[in-house]
PDB file of C-alpha atoms in Angstrom:
ATOM      1  CA  ARG H1087      73.078  79.456 157.328  1.00 71.00           C
ATOM      2  CA  LYS H1088      75.055  80.192 154.456  1.00 78.00           C
ATOM      3  CA  GLU H1089      78.621  79.640 154.858  1.00 83.00           C
ATOM      4  CA  VAL H1090      79.177  83.359 153.840  1.00 87.00           C
ATOM      5  CA  GLU H1091      76.516  86.230 153.608  1.00 89.00           C
ATOM      6  CA  GLN H1092      77.038  89.899 152.817  1.00 91.00           C
ATOM      7  CA  ASP H1093      74.250  92.549 151.994  1.00 85.00           C
ATOM      8  CA  PRO H1094      74.787  92.862 148.314  1.00 83.00           C
ATOM      9  CA  GLY H1095      73.604  96.733 148.583  1.00 83.00           C
ATOM     10  CA  PRO H1096      74.200  99.133 146.500  1.00 89.00           C
ATOM     11  CA  PHE H1097      75.400 101.462 148.907  1.00 92.00           C
ATOM     12  CA  ASN H1098      75.349 104.630 147.636  1.00 95.00           C
ATOM     13  CA  VAL H1099      77.124 107.276 149.341  1.00 95.00           C
ATOM     14  CA  PRO H1100      77.889 110.738 149.487  1.00 97.00           C
ATOM     15  CA  GLU H1101      81.952 111.215 148.781  1.00 97.00           C
ATOM     16  CA  GLY H1102      83.857 112.133 152.266  1.00 97.00           C
ATOM     17  CA  ALA H1103      80.936 110.170 153.979  1.00 97.00           C
ATOM     18  CA  THR H1104      82.167 107.140 156.382  1.00 97.00           C
ATOM     19  CA  VAL H1105      80.276 103.473 155.298  1.00 95.00           C
ATOM     20  CA  ALA H1106      80.635 100.181 156.842  1.00 94.00           C
ATOM     21  CA  PHE H1107      79.328  97.087 155.821  1.00 90.00           C
ATOM     22  CA  ASN H1108      79.039  93.614 157.080  1.00 92.00           C
ATOM     23  CA  CYS H1109      79.850  89.967 156.395  1.00 93.00           C
ATOM     24  CA  THR H1110      78.403  86.904 158.518  1.00 93.00           C
ATOM     25  CA  TYR H1111      80.133  83.572 158.437  1.00 90.00           C
ATOM     26  CA  SER H1112      78.491  79.793 159.912  1.00 88.00           C
ATOM     27  CA  ASN H1113      81.775  78.224 160.298  1.00 84.00           C
ATOM     28  CA  SER H1114      82.752  79.096 164.159  1.00 84.00           C
ATOM     29  CA  ALA H1115      86.326  77.321 163.609  1.00 82.00           C
ATOM     30  CA  SER H1116      87.287  79.987 161.034  1.00 82.00           C
ATOM     31  CA  GLN H1117      90.670  81.494 162.055  1.00 81.00           C
ATOM     32  CA  SER H1118      90.995  83.955 159.091  1.00 84.00           C
ATOM     33  CA  PHE H1119      89.011  86.485 157.040  1.00 88.00           C
ATOM     34  CA  PHE H1120      90.026  88.421 153.920  1.00 91.00           C
ATOM     35  CA  TRP H1121      88.042  91.718 152.247  1.00 94.00           C
ATOM     36  CA  TYR H1122      88.718  91.779 148.693  1.00 95.00           C
ATOM     37  CA  ARG H1123      87.967  94.568 146.124  1.00 96.00           C
ATOM     38  CA  GLN H1124      86.530  93.512 142.507  1.00 95.00           C
ATOM     39  CA  ASP H1125      86.329  96.333 139.748  1.00 94.00           C
ATOM     40  CA  CYS H1126      83.853  95.964 137.458  1.00 89.00           C
ATOM     41  CA  ARG H1127      84.499  93.446 134.840  1.00 86.00           C
ATOM     42  CA  LYS H1128      88.309  92.572 136.486  1.00 92.00           C
ATOM     43  CA  GLU H1129      89.486  90.090 139.060  1.00 93.00           C
ATOM     44  CA  PRO H1130      89.249  90.673 142.527  1.00 94.00           C
ATOM     45  CA  LYS H1131      92.199  91.682 144.725  1.00 94.00           C
ATOM     46  CA  LEU H1132      93.151  91.564 148.145  1.00 93.00           C
ATOM     47  CA  LEU H1133      92.158  94.544 150.416  1.00 95.00           C
ATOM     48  CA  MET H1134      92.702  93.545 153.874  1.00 92.00           C
ATOM     49  CA  SER H1135      93.543  90.348 156.001  1.00 89.00           C
ATOM     50  CA  VAL H1136      91.846  89.876 159.696  1.00 88.00           C
ATOM     51  CA  TYR H1137      93.480  87.073 161.703  1.00 82.00           C
ATOM     52  CA  SER H1138      92.771  88.302 165.296  1.00 80.00           C
ATOM     53  CA  SER H1139      90.333  91.327 166.597  1.00 79.00           C
ATOM     54  CA  GLY H1140      90.612  93.578 163.617  1.00 85.00           C
ATOM     55  CA  ASN H1141      93.188  95.501 161.228  1.00 89.00           C
ATOM     56  CA  GLU H1142      93.539  99.077 160.019  1.00 92.00           C
ATOM     57  CA  ASP H1143      95.192 100.332 157.169  1.00 93.00           C
ATOM     58  CA  GLY H1144      94.716 104.275 156.411  1.00 96.00           C
ATOM     59  CA  ARG H1145      91.055 105.146 155.897  1.00 97.00           C
ATOM     60  CA  PHE H1146      90.025 100.886 155.868  1.00 97.00           C
ATOM     61  CA  THR H1147      89.243  99.355 159.288  1.00 96.00           C
ATOM     62  CA  ALA H1148      88.209  95.756 159.401  1.00 94.00           C
ATOM     63  CA  GLN H1149      87.143  94.346 162.678  1.00 93.00           C
ATOM     64  CA  LEU H1150      86.059  90.791 163.567  1.00 92.00           C
ATOM     65  CA  ASN H1151      83.598  89.688 166.221  1.00 91.00           C
ATOM     66  CA  ARG H1152      83.555  86.133 167.202  1.00 89.00           C
ATOM     67  CA  ALA H1153      80.729  85.722 169.479  1.00 91.00           C
ATOM     68  CA  SER H1154      78.454  87.281 166.631  1.00 91.00           C
ATOM     69  CA  GLN H1155      80.415  85.860 164.040  1.00 92.00           C
ATOM     70  CA  TYR H1156      80.674  88.377 161.594  1.00 91.00           C
ATOM     71  CA  ILE H1157      83.363  91.079 160.641  1.00 92.00           C
ATOM     72  CA  SER H1158      83.098  94.580 159.261  1.00 94.00           C
ATOM     73  CA  LEU H1159      84.627  96.675 156.662  1.00 95.00           C
ATOM     74  CA  LEU H1160      84.853 100.667 157.861  1.00 96.00           C
ATOM     75  CA  ILE H1161      85.749 103.082 155.245  1.00 97.00           C
ATOM     76  CA  ARG H1162      86.258 106.680 156.225  1.00 98.00           C
ATOM     77  CA  ASP H1163      86.660 109.577 154.371  1.00 98.00           C
ATOM     78  CA  SER H1164      85.191 107.802 151.160  1.00 97.00           C
ATOM     79  CA  LYS H1165      86.713 108.869 147.816  1.00 98.00           C
ATOM     80  CA  LEU H1166      85.025 108.432 144.391  1.00 97.00           C
ATOM     81  CA  SER H1167      88.036 105.979 143.734  1.00 97.00           C
ATOM     82  CA  ASP H1168      86.394 103.706 146.575  1.00 97.00           C
ATOM     83  CA  SER H1169      83.643 102.713 144.256  1.00 97.00           C
ATOM     84  CA  ALA H1170      83.612  98.957 143.657  1.00 96.00           C
ATOM     85  CA  THR H1171      82.247  95.304 144.928  1.00 94.00           C
ATOM     86  CA  TYR H1172      83.499  94.425 148.201  1.00 96.00           C
ATOM     87  CA  LEU H1173      83.877  90.681 148.800  1.00 94.00           C
ATOM     88  CA  CYS H1174      84.168  88.867 151.920  1.00 92.00           C
ATOM     89  CA  VAL H1175      86.362  85.797 151.993  1.00 89.00           C
ATOM     90  CA  VAL H1176      86.613  83.120 154.760  1.00 84.00           C
ATOM     91  CA  PRO H1177      88.343  80.090 154.183  1.00 79.00           C
ATOM     92  CA  GLN H1178      86.697  76.775 155.294  1.00 72.00           C
ATOM     93  CA  ASN H1179      88.686  73.907 156.225  1.00 65.00           C
ATOM     94  CA  PHE H1180      86.822  70.607 155.843  1.00 58.00           C
ATOM     95  CA  GLY H1181      90.023  68.795 155.448  1.00 56.00           C
ATOM     96  CA  ASN H1182      90.599  70.430 152.444  1.00 59.00           C
ATOM     97  CA  GLU H1183      90.714  73.802 152.378  1.00 70.00           C
ATOM     98  CA  LYS H1184      87.897  75.732 150.710  1.00 77.00           C
ATOM     99  CA  LEU H1185      87.898  79.278 149.976  1.00 82.00           C
ATOM    100  CA  THR H1186      84.078  80.547 149.715  1.00 83.00           C
ATOM    101  CA  PHE H1187      83.265  84.573 148.802  1.00 86.00           C
ATOM    102  CA  GLY H1188      80.754  86.267 150.151  1.00 86.00           C
ATOM    103  CA  THR H1189      77.898  87.604 147.326  1.00 88.00           C
ATOM    104  CA  GLY H1190      79.926  90.891 147.915  1.00 92.00           C
ATOM    105  CA  THR H1191      78.096  94.517 148.730  1.00 93.00           C
ATOM    106  CA  ARG H1192      78.302  96.880 145.732  1.00 93.00           C
ATOM    107  CA  LEU H1193      79.346 100.723 146.752  1.00 95.00           C
ATOM    108  CA  THR H1194      79.031 103.659 144.848  1.00 96.00           C
ATOM    109  CA  ILE H1195      80.344 106.978 146.011  1.00 97.00           C
ATOM    110  CA  ILE H1196      78.640 109.723 145.129  1.00 97.00           C
ATOM    111  CA  PRO H1197      80.196 113.015 143.775  1.00 95.00           C
TER     112      PRO H1197
ATOM    113  CA  ASP J 823     107.463  88.013 137.391  1.00 62.00           C
ATOM    114  CA  GLY J 824     105.317  85.916 139.246  1.00 70.00           C
ATOM    115  CA  GLY J 825     102.133  85.128 138.715  1.00 93.00           C
ATOM    116  CA  ILE J 826      98.665  83.142 137.805  1.00 95.00           C
ATOM    117  CA  THR J 827      97.635  83.202 134.047  1.00 96.00           C
ATOM    118  CA  GLN J 828      94.420  82.748 132.447  1.00 96.00           C
ATOM    119  CA  SER J 829      93.909  82.432 129.143  1.00 92.00           C
ATOM    120  CA  PRO J 830      92.123  82.819 126.483  1.00 92.00           C
ATOM    121  CA  LYS J 831      91.054  86.641 127.939  1.00 93.00           C
ATOM    122  CA  TYR J 832      87.866  85.823 125.703  1.00 94.00           C
ATOM    123  CA  LEU J 833      86.092  82.821 124.490  1.00 94.00           C
ATOM    124  CA  PHE J 834      83.182  81.809 121.816  1.00 93.00           C
ATOM    125  CA  ARG J 835      81.924  78.726 121.975  1.00 90.00           C
ATOM    126  CA  LYS J 836      78.851  77.019 120.174  1.00 90.00           C
ATOM    127  CA  GLU J 837      76.146  75.336 121.932  1.00 89.00           C
ATOM    128  CA  GLY J 838      77.200  71.975 122.417  1.00 88.00           C
ATOM    129  CA  GLN J 839      80.920  72.029 122.179  1.00 91.00           C
ATOM    130  CA  ASN J 840      83.508  71.604 125.251  1.00 94.00           C
ATOM    131  CA  VAL J 841      85.824  74.309 125.773  1.00 95.00           C
ATOM    132  CA  THR J 842      88.955  74.103 127.997  1.00 96.00           C
ATOM    133  CA  LEU J 843      90.040  77.544 129.714  1.00 96.00           C
ATOM    134  CA  SER J 844      93.741  77.760 130.921  1.00 97.00           C
ATOM    135  CA  CYS J 845      95.100  78.761 134.418  1.00 98.00           C
ATOM    136  CA  GLU J 846      98.867  78.930 135.083  1.00 97.00           C
ATOM    137  CA  GLN J 847     100.998  79.880 138.198  1.00 97.00           C
ATOM    138  CA  ASN J 848     104.467  79.854 138.786  1.00 96.00           C
ATOM    139  CA  LEU J 849     103.917  81.126 142.356  1.00 94.00           C
ATOM    140  CA  ASN J 850     104.607  77.420 143.913  1.00 93.00           C
ATOM    141  CA  HIS J 851     101.055  77.377 145.140  1.00 92.00           C
ATOM    142  CA  ASP J 852      99.598  74.372 146.376  1.00 91.00           C
ATOM    143  CA  ALA J 853      95.826  75.242 146.162  1.00 92.00           C
ATOM    144  CA  MET J 854      94.002  76.368 143.177  1.00 94.00           C
ATOM    145  CA  TYR J 855      90.141  77.245 142.485  1.00 95.00           C
ATOM    146  CA  TRP J 856      87.846  78.173 139.922  1.00 97.00           C
ATOM    147  CA  TYR J 857      85.072  80.116 140.394  1.00 96.00           C
ATOM    148  CA  ARG J 858      81.805  81.209 137.835  1.00 96.00           C
ATOM    149  CA  GLN J 859      80.951  84.952 138.114  1.00 95.00           C
ATOM    150  CA  ASP J 860      77.574  86.456 136.727  1.00 93.00           C
ATOM    151  CA  PRO J 861      76.481  89.734 136.102  1.00 86.00           C
ATOM    152  CA  GLY J 862      76.003  91.404 139.220  1.00 80.00           C
ATOM    153  CA  GLN J 863      76.370  88.237 141.515  1.00 84.00           C
ATOM    154  CA  GLY J 864      79.261  87.071 143.505  1.00 87.00           C
ATOM    155  CA  LEU J 865      81.919  84.215 143.070  1.00 91.00           C
ATOM    156  CA  ARG J 866      80.397  80.862 143.210  1.00 93.00           C
ATOM    157  CA  LEU J 867      83.186  77.880 143.845  1.00 93.00           C
ATOM    158  CA  ILE J 868      83.392  75.718 140.465  1.00 96.00           C
ATOM    159  CA  TYR J 869      85.993  72.968 141.836  1.00 96.00           C
ATOM    160  CA  TYR J 870      89.153  73.386 143.993  1.00 94.00           C
ATOM    161  CA  SER J 871      92.368  71.488 144.591  1.00 94.00           C
ATOM    162  CA  GLN J 872      94.656  71.509 147.332  1.00 90.00           C
ATOM    163  CA  ILE J 873      97.643  69.245 145.654  1.00 91.00           C
ATOM    164  CA  VAL J 874      98.478  67.673 142.152  1.00 94.00           C
ATOM    165  CA  ASN J 875      96.127  65.081 141.145  1.00 95.00           C
ATOM    166  CA  ASP J 876      93.727  65.700 143.657  1.00 94.00           C
ATOM    167  CA  PHE J 877      90.584  67.924 143.317  1.00 95.00           C
ATOM    168  CA  GLN J 878      87.309  68.512 145.084  1.00 94.00           C
ATOM    169  CA  LYS J 879      83.671  69.490 143.847  1.00 95.00           C
ATOM    170  CA  GLY J 880      82.903  72.993 144.715  1.00 93.00           C
ATOM    171  CA  ASP J 881      79.102  74.387 144.915  1.00 91.00           C
ATOM    172  CA  ILE J 882      78.391  74.506 141.143  1.00 95.00           C
ATOM    173  CA  ALA J 883      80.592  71.438 140.012  1.00 96.00           C
ATOM    174  CA  GLU J 884      77.640  70.426 137.130  1.00 96.00           C
ATOM    175  CA  GLY J 885      78.602  70.683 133.731  1.00 96.00           C
ATOM    176  CA  TYR J 886      82.197  71.089 134.851  1.00 97.00           C
ATOM    177  CA  SER J 887      85.442  69.031 135.058  1.00 97.00           C
ATOM    178  CA  VAL J 888      89.141  69.839 136.024  1.00 98.00           C
ATOM    179  CA  SER J 889      92.818  68.137 136.140  1.00 98.00           C
ATOM    180  CA  ARG J 890      95.412  69.068 138.220  1.00 98.00           C
ATOM    181  CA  GLU J 891      98.546  66.746 136.713  1.00 97.00           C
ATOM    182  CA  LYS J 892     100.840  69.679 137.547  1.00 97.00           C
ATOM    183  CA  LYS J 893     100.932  71.783 140.577  1.00 96.00           C
ATOM    184  CA  GLU J 894     101.418  74.960 138.165  1.00 97.00           C
ATOM    185  CA  SER J 895      98.320  74.034 135.935  1.00 98.00           C
ATOM    186  CA  PHE J 896      94.685  73.785 136.915  1.00 98.00           C
ATOM    187  CA  PRO J 897      92.768  73.709 133.403  1.00 98.00           C
ATOM    188  CA  LEU J 898      89.136  73.792 133.606  1.00 98.00           C
ATOM    189  CA  THR J 899      86.577  72.030 130.886  1.00 97.00           C
ATOM    190  CA  VAL J 900      83.265  73.519 130.490  1.00 96.00           C
ATOM    191  CA  THR J 901      81.292  70.942 129.221  1.00 94.00           C
ATOM    192  CA  SER J 902      78.022  70.893 126.709  1.00 89.00           C
ATOM    193  CA  ALA J 903      76.268  69.346 129.791  1.00 88.00           C
ATOM    194  CA  GLN J 904      76.648  72.851 131.656  1.00 89.00           C
ATOM    195  CA  LYS J 905      73.401  74.761 130.516  1.00 88.00           C
ATOM    196  CA  ASN J 906      74.311  78.364 130.627  1.00 91.00           C
ATOM    197  CA  PRO J 907      77.793  78.313 130.568  1.00 93.00           C
ATOM    198  CA  THR J 908      77.851  82.215 129.354  1.00 95.00           C
ATOM    199  CA  ALA J 909      79.648  83.767 132.131  1.00 95.00           C
ATOM    200  CA  PHE J 910      83.294  85.135 133.481  1.00 96.00           C
ATOM    201  CA  TYR J 911      85.443  82.432 134.829  1.00 97.00           C
ATOM    202  CA  LEU J 912      88.032  83.224 137.749  1.00 97.00           C
ATOM    203  CA  CYS J 913      91.026  80.993 138.583  1.00 97.00           C
ATOM    204  CA  ALA J 914      92.580  81.478 141.814  1.00 95.00           C
ATOM    205  CA  SER J 915      95.808  80.257 143.738  1.00 94.00           C
ATOM    206  CA  SER J 916      97.172  80.292 147.203  1.00 90.00           C
ATOM    207  CA  LEU J 917      99.780  78.781 149.256  1.00 85.00           C
ATOM    208  CA  GLY J 918      96.726  76.518 150.519  1.00 75.00           C
ATOM    209  CA  SER J 919      97.377  77.296 154.468  1.00 68.00           C
ATOM    210  CA  LEU J 920      94.144  78.969 155.994  1.00 62.00           C
ATOM    211  CA  ASN J 921      95.828  81.968 156.808  1.00 64.00           C
ATOM    212  CA  THR J 922      97.228  83.135 152.998  1.00 74.00           C
ATOM    213  CA  GLU J 923      95.589  85.303 150.610  1.00 84.00           C
ATOM    214  CA  ALA J 924      94.412  83.850 146.639  1.00 89.00           C
ATOM    215  CA  PHE J 925      95.629  85.550 144.111  1.00 92.00           C
ATOM    216  CA  PHE J 926      93.573  85.429 140.894  1.00 94.00           C
ATOM    217  CA  GLY J 927      94.152  85.906 137.205  1.00 95.00           C
ATOM    218  CA  GLN J 928      92.659  88.047 135.228  1.00 95.00           C
ATOM    219  CA  GLY J 929      89.556  86.384 133.959  1.00 96.00           C
ATOM    220  CA  THR J 930      88.341  84.383 130.891  1.00 97.00           C
ATOM    221  CA  ARG J 931      85.030  85.847 129.689  1.00 96.00           C
ATOM    222  CA  LEU J 932      83.292  82.714 127.996  1.00 95.00           C
ATOM    223  CA  THR J 933      80.026  83.527 125.635  1.00 95.00           C
ATOM    224  CA  VAL J 934      78.358  80.675 123.641  1.00 90.00           C
ATOM    225  CA  VAL J 935      76.791  81.847 120.703  1.00 86.00           C
TER     226      VAL J 935
END
Protein backbone atom coordinates (compact mmCIF):
# COMPACT_ATOMS: atom_id res chain seq x y z
CA ARG A 1 0.00 0.00 0.00
CA LYS A 2 1.29 3.48 -0.83
CA GLU A 3 2.09 5.79 2.08
CA VAL A 4 -0.60 8.24 0.96
CA GLU A 5 -3.20 7.67 -1.76
CA GLN A 6 -5.78 9.98 -3.25
CA ASP A 7 -8.34 9.69 -6.03
CA PRO A 8 -6.83 11.94 -8.73
CA GLY A 9 -10.22 12.87 -10.17
CA PRO A 10 -10.96 15.08 -11.93
CA PHE A 11 -14.10 15.96 -10.02
CA ASN A 12 -16.35 18.27 -12.04
CA VAL A 13 -19.01 19.66 -9.75
CA PRO A 14 -21.74 22.29 -10.32
CA GLU A 15 -21.53 25.48 -8.34
CA GLY A 16 -23.36 25.23 -5.01
CA ALA A 17 -23.02 21.47 -4.74
CA THR A 18 -21.30 19.54 -1.98
CA VAL A 19 -18.22 17.50 -2.84
CA ALA A 20 -16.09 15.13 -0.79
CA PHE A 21 -12.91 13.25 -1.45
CA ASN A 22 -10.77 10.89 0.57
CA CYS A 23 -7.15 10.25 1.30
CA THR A 24 -5.94 6.89 2.60
CA TYR A 25 -2.68 6.39 4.48
CA SER A 26 -0.63 3.33 5.35
CA ASN A 27 1.14 4.26 8.59
CA SER A 28 -1.27 3.56 11.44
CA ALA A 29 1.02 5.50 13.81
CA SER A 30 0.47 8.81 11.95
CA GLN A 31 -0.83 11.46 14.33
CA SER A 32 -1.38 14.52 12.22
CA PHE A 33 -2.77 15.16 8.78
CA PHE A 34 -3.03 18.15 6.51
CA TRP A 35 -4.99 19.24 3.48
CA TYR A 36 -3.28 21.66 1.11
CA ARG A 37 -4.72 23.54 -1.83
CA GLN A 38 -2.67 24.10 -4.98
CA ASP A 39 -3.73 26.45 -7.75
CA CYS A 40 -2.40 25.93 -11.25
CA ARG A 41 1.35 26.63 -11.52
CA LYS A 42 1.51 27.85 -7.91
CA GLU A 43 2.89 26.49 -4.66
CA PRO A 44 0.64 24.49 -2.28
CA LYS A 45 -0.87 26.36 0.65
CA LEU A 46 -2.28 24.94 3.86
CA LEU A 47 -6.06 24.57 3.89
CA MET A 48 -6.72 22.57 7.06
CA SER A 49 -4.96 20.58 9.76
CA VAL A 50 -6.44 17.46 11.36
CA TYR A 51 -5.08 16.22 14.67
CA SER A 52 -7.98 14.37 16.25
CA SER A 53 -11.31 13.30 14.82
CA GLY A 54 -11.82 16.26 12.57
CA ASN A 55 -11.81 19.97 11.91
CA GLU A 56 -14.28 22.45 10.45
CA ASP A 57 -13.64 25.86 8.94
CA GLY A 58 -16.59 27.54 7.29
CA ARG A 59 -17.62 25.50 4.25
CA PHE A 60 -14.77 23.06 4.71
CA THR A 61 -14.79 20.00 6.96
CA ALA A 62 -11.98 17.50 7.36
CA GLN A 63 -12.64 14.21 9.12
CA LEU A 64 -10.32 11.47 10.28
CA ASN A 65 -11.21 7.78 10.40
CA ARG A 66 -8.37 6.04 12.22
CA ALA A 67 -9.93 2.57 12.04
CA SER A 68 -10.03 2.65 8.24
CA GLN A 69 -6.97 4.92 7.93
CA TYR A 70 -8.37 7.68 5.81
CA ILE A 71 -9.10 11.38 6.04
CA SER A 72 -11.77 13.12 4.04
CA LEU A 73 -12.34 16.68 2.90
CA LEU A 74 -15.90 17.94 2.46
CA ILE A 75 -16.67 21.20 0.69
CA ARG A 76 -20.20 22.56 1.04
CA ASP A 77 -21.86 25.19 -1.18
CA SER A 78 -18.95 25.03 -3.61
CA LYS A 79 -17.76 28.23 -5.27
CA LEU A 80 -16.01 28.76 -8.59
CA SER A 81 -12.96 29.85 -6.59
CA ASP A 82 -12.75 26.38 -5.03
CA SER A 83 -11.44 25.01 -8.33
CA ALA A 84 -7.94 23.75 -7.54
CA THR A 85 -5.99 20.61 -6.73
CA TYR A 86 -6.33 19.39 -3.16
CA LEU A 87 -3.33 17.58 -1.70
CA CYS A 88 -3.33 15.33 1.33
CA VAL A 89 -0.20 15.29 3.49
CA VAL A 90 0.72 12.73 6.12
CA PRO A 91 3.97 13.22 8.07
CA GLN A 92 5.81 9.90 8.40
CA ASN A 93 8.13 9.56 11.35
CA PHE A 94 10.72 6.93 10.57
CA GLY A 95 13.33 8.42 12.88
CA ASN A 96 13.44 11.40 10.56
CA GLU A 97 10.22 13.13 9.65
CA LYS A 98 9.32 12.48 6.04
CA LEU A 99 6.56 14.66 4.65
CA THR A 100 4.67 12.60 2.06
CA PHE A 101 2.08 14.10 -0.26
CA GLY A 102 -0.73 12.33 -2.03
CA THR A 103 -0.96 12.77 -5.78
CA GLY A 104 -3.72 15.32 -5.33
CA THR A 105 -7.37 15.48 -6.35
CA ARG A 106 -8.27 17.92 -9.07
CA LEU A 107 -11.56 19.76 -8.52
CA THR A 108 -13.33 21.94 -11.08
CA ILE A 109 -16.46 23.85 -10.11
CA ILE A 110 -18.76 24.39 -13.09
CA PRO A 111 -20.92 27.53 -13.31
CA ASP B 1 8.83 39.42 6.48
CA GLY B 2 9.47 35.76 7.26
CA GLY B 3 9.23 33.27 4.48
CA ILE B 4 10.87 30.80 2.17
CA THR B 5 12.46 31.97 -1.06
CA GLN B 6 13.38 29.98 -4.11
CA SER B 7 15.45 31.30 -6.95
CA PRO B 8 15.42 31.59 -9.84
CA LYS B 9 11.75 31.34 -10.77
CA TYR B 10 12.56 30.09 -14.27
CA LEU B 11 15.73 28.25 -15.25
CA PHE B 12 16.90 26.92 -18.59
CA ARG B 13 19.65 24.37 -18.76
CA LYS B 14 21.50 22.73 -21.58
CA GLU B 15 21.43 18.97 -21.63
CA GLY B 16 24.41 17.49 -19.79
CA GLN B 17 24.93 20.45 -17.46
CA ASN B 18 24.56 20.51 -13.70
CA VAL B 19 22.41 23.25 -12.23
CA THR B 20 21.79 24.38 -8.64
CA LEU B 21 18.44 25.61 -7.35
CA SER B 22 18.46 27.90 -4.34
CA CYS B 23 16.16 27.64 -1.31
CA GLU B 24 16.48 30.00 1.66
CA GLN B 25 14.19 30.39 4.68
CA ASN B 26 14.20 32.86 7.56
CA LEU B 27 11.50 31.09 9.58
CA ASN B 28 14.04 29.38 11.86
CA HIS B 29 12.67 26.03 10.69
CA ASP B 30 14.68 22.88 11.34
CA ALA B 31 13.25 20.74 8.54
CA MET B 32 13.55 21.45 4.82
CA TYR B 33 12.31 19.49 1.82
CA TRP B 34 12.67 19.36 -1.95
CA TYR B 35 9.86 18.10 -4.17
CA ARG B 36 9.48 17.62 -7.87
CA GLN B 37 6.15 18.11 -9.64
CA ASP B 38 5.45 17.08 -13.24
CA PRO B 39 2.46 18.43 -15.18
CA GLY B 40 -0.81 17.06 -13.81
CA GLN B 41 1.02 15.09 -11.13
CA GLY B 42 1.44 15.29 -7.38
CA LEU B 43 4.56 16.19 -5.40
CA ARG B 44 7.33 13.63 -5.20
CA LEU B 45 9.94 13.91 -2.47
CA ILE B 46 13.55 14.23 -3.63
CA TYR B 47 15.50 14.93 -0.42
CA TYR B 48 14.74 16.16 3.07
CA SER B 49 16.75 17.39 6.00
CA GLN B 50 15.90 17.56 9.69
CA ILE B 51 19.02 19.34 10.94
CA VAL B 52 22.16 21.01 9.67
CA ASN B 53 24.72 18.71 8.04
CA ASP B 54 22.23 15.86 7.78
CA PHE B 55 19.80 14.89 5.03
CA GLN B 56 17.95 11.82 3.75
CA LYS B 57 16.97 10.57 0.33
CA GLY B 58 13.33 10.79 -0.58
CA ASP B 59 11.51 8.69 -3.15
CA ILE B 60 13.26 9.98 -6.28
CA ALA B 61 16.79 11.04 -5.20
CA GLU B 62 18.67 9.60 -8.18
CA GLY B 63 20.31 12.31 -10.25
CA TYR B 64 20.02 14.93 -7.50
CA SER B 65 22.25 16.11 -4.67
CA VAL B 66 21.76 18.47 -1.73
CA SER B 67 23.69 20.08 1.08
CA ARG B 68 22.64 21.56 4.43
CA GLU B 69 25.58 23.58 5.67
CA LYS B 70 23.38 26.27 7.21
CA LYS B 71 19.99 26.01 8.88
CA GLU B 72 18.43 28.55 6.55
CA SER B 73 19.72 27.12 3.26
CA PHE B 74 19.05 23.85 1.41
CA PRO B 75 20.28 24.06 -2.21
CA LEU B 76 19.41 21.32 -4.70
CA THR B 77 21.73 20.35 -7.55
CA VAL B 78 20.21 18.69 -10.57
CA THR B 79 23.02 16.70 -12.11
CA SER B 80 23.54 15.49 -15.65
CA ALA B 81 22.64 12.01 -14.38
CA GLN B 82 19.01 13.07 -14.00
CA LYS B 83 17.42 11.77 -17.19
CA ASN B 84 14.27 13.93 -17.25
CA PRO B 85 15.03 17.08 -15.28
CA THR B 86 12.37 19.32 -16.83
CA ALA B 87 9.85 19.89 -14.02
CA PHE B 88 8.54 22.27 -11.37
CA TYR B 89 10.70 22.11 -8.23
CA LEU B 90 9.27 23.10 -4.86
CA CYS B 91 11.15 23.69 -1.64
CA ALA B 92 9.39 23.59 1.72
CA SER B 93 10.28 24.02 5.37
CA SER B 94 8.67 23.20 8.68
CA LEU B 95 9.45 23.29 12.39
CA GLY B 96 10.17 19.59 12.10
CA SER B 97 7.74 18.16 14.61
CA LEU B 98 4.95 15.98 13.32
CA ASN B 99 2.17 18.43 14.07
CA THR B 100 3.33 21.46 12.14
CA GLU B 101 2.51 22.61 8.67
CA ALA B 102 5.01 23.04 5.88
CA PHE B 103 5.52 26.34 4.11
CA PHE B 104 6.47 26.41 0.45
CA GLY B 105 8.56 28.62 -1.74
CA GLN B 106 7.10 29.80 -5.02
CA GLY B 107 8.93 27.12 -6.96
CA THR B 108 11.51 26.97 -9.75
CA ARG B 109 10.45 25.89 -13.20
CA LEU B 110 13.41 24.09 -14.80
CA THR B 111 13.50 23.45 -18.53
CA VAL B 112 16.21 21.49 -20.30
CA VAL B 113 16.89 22.78 -23.80
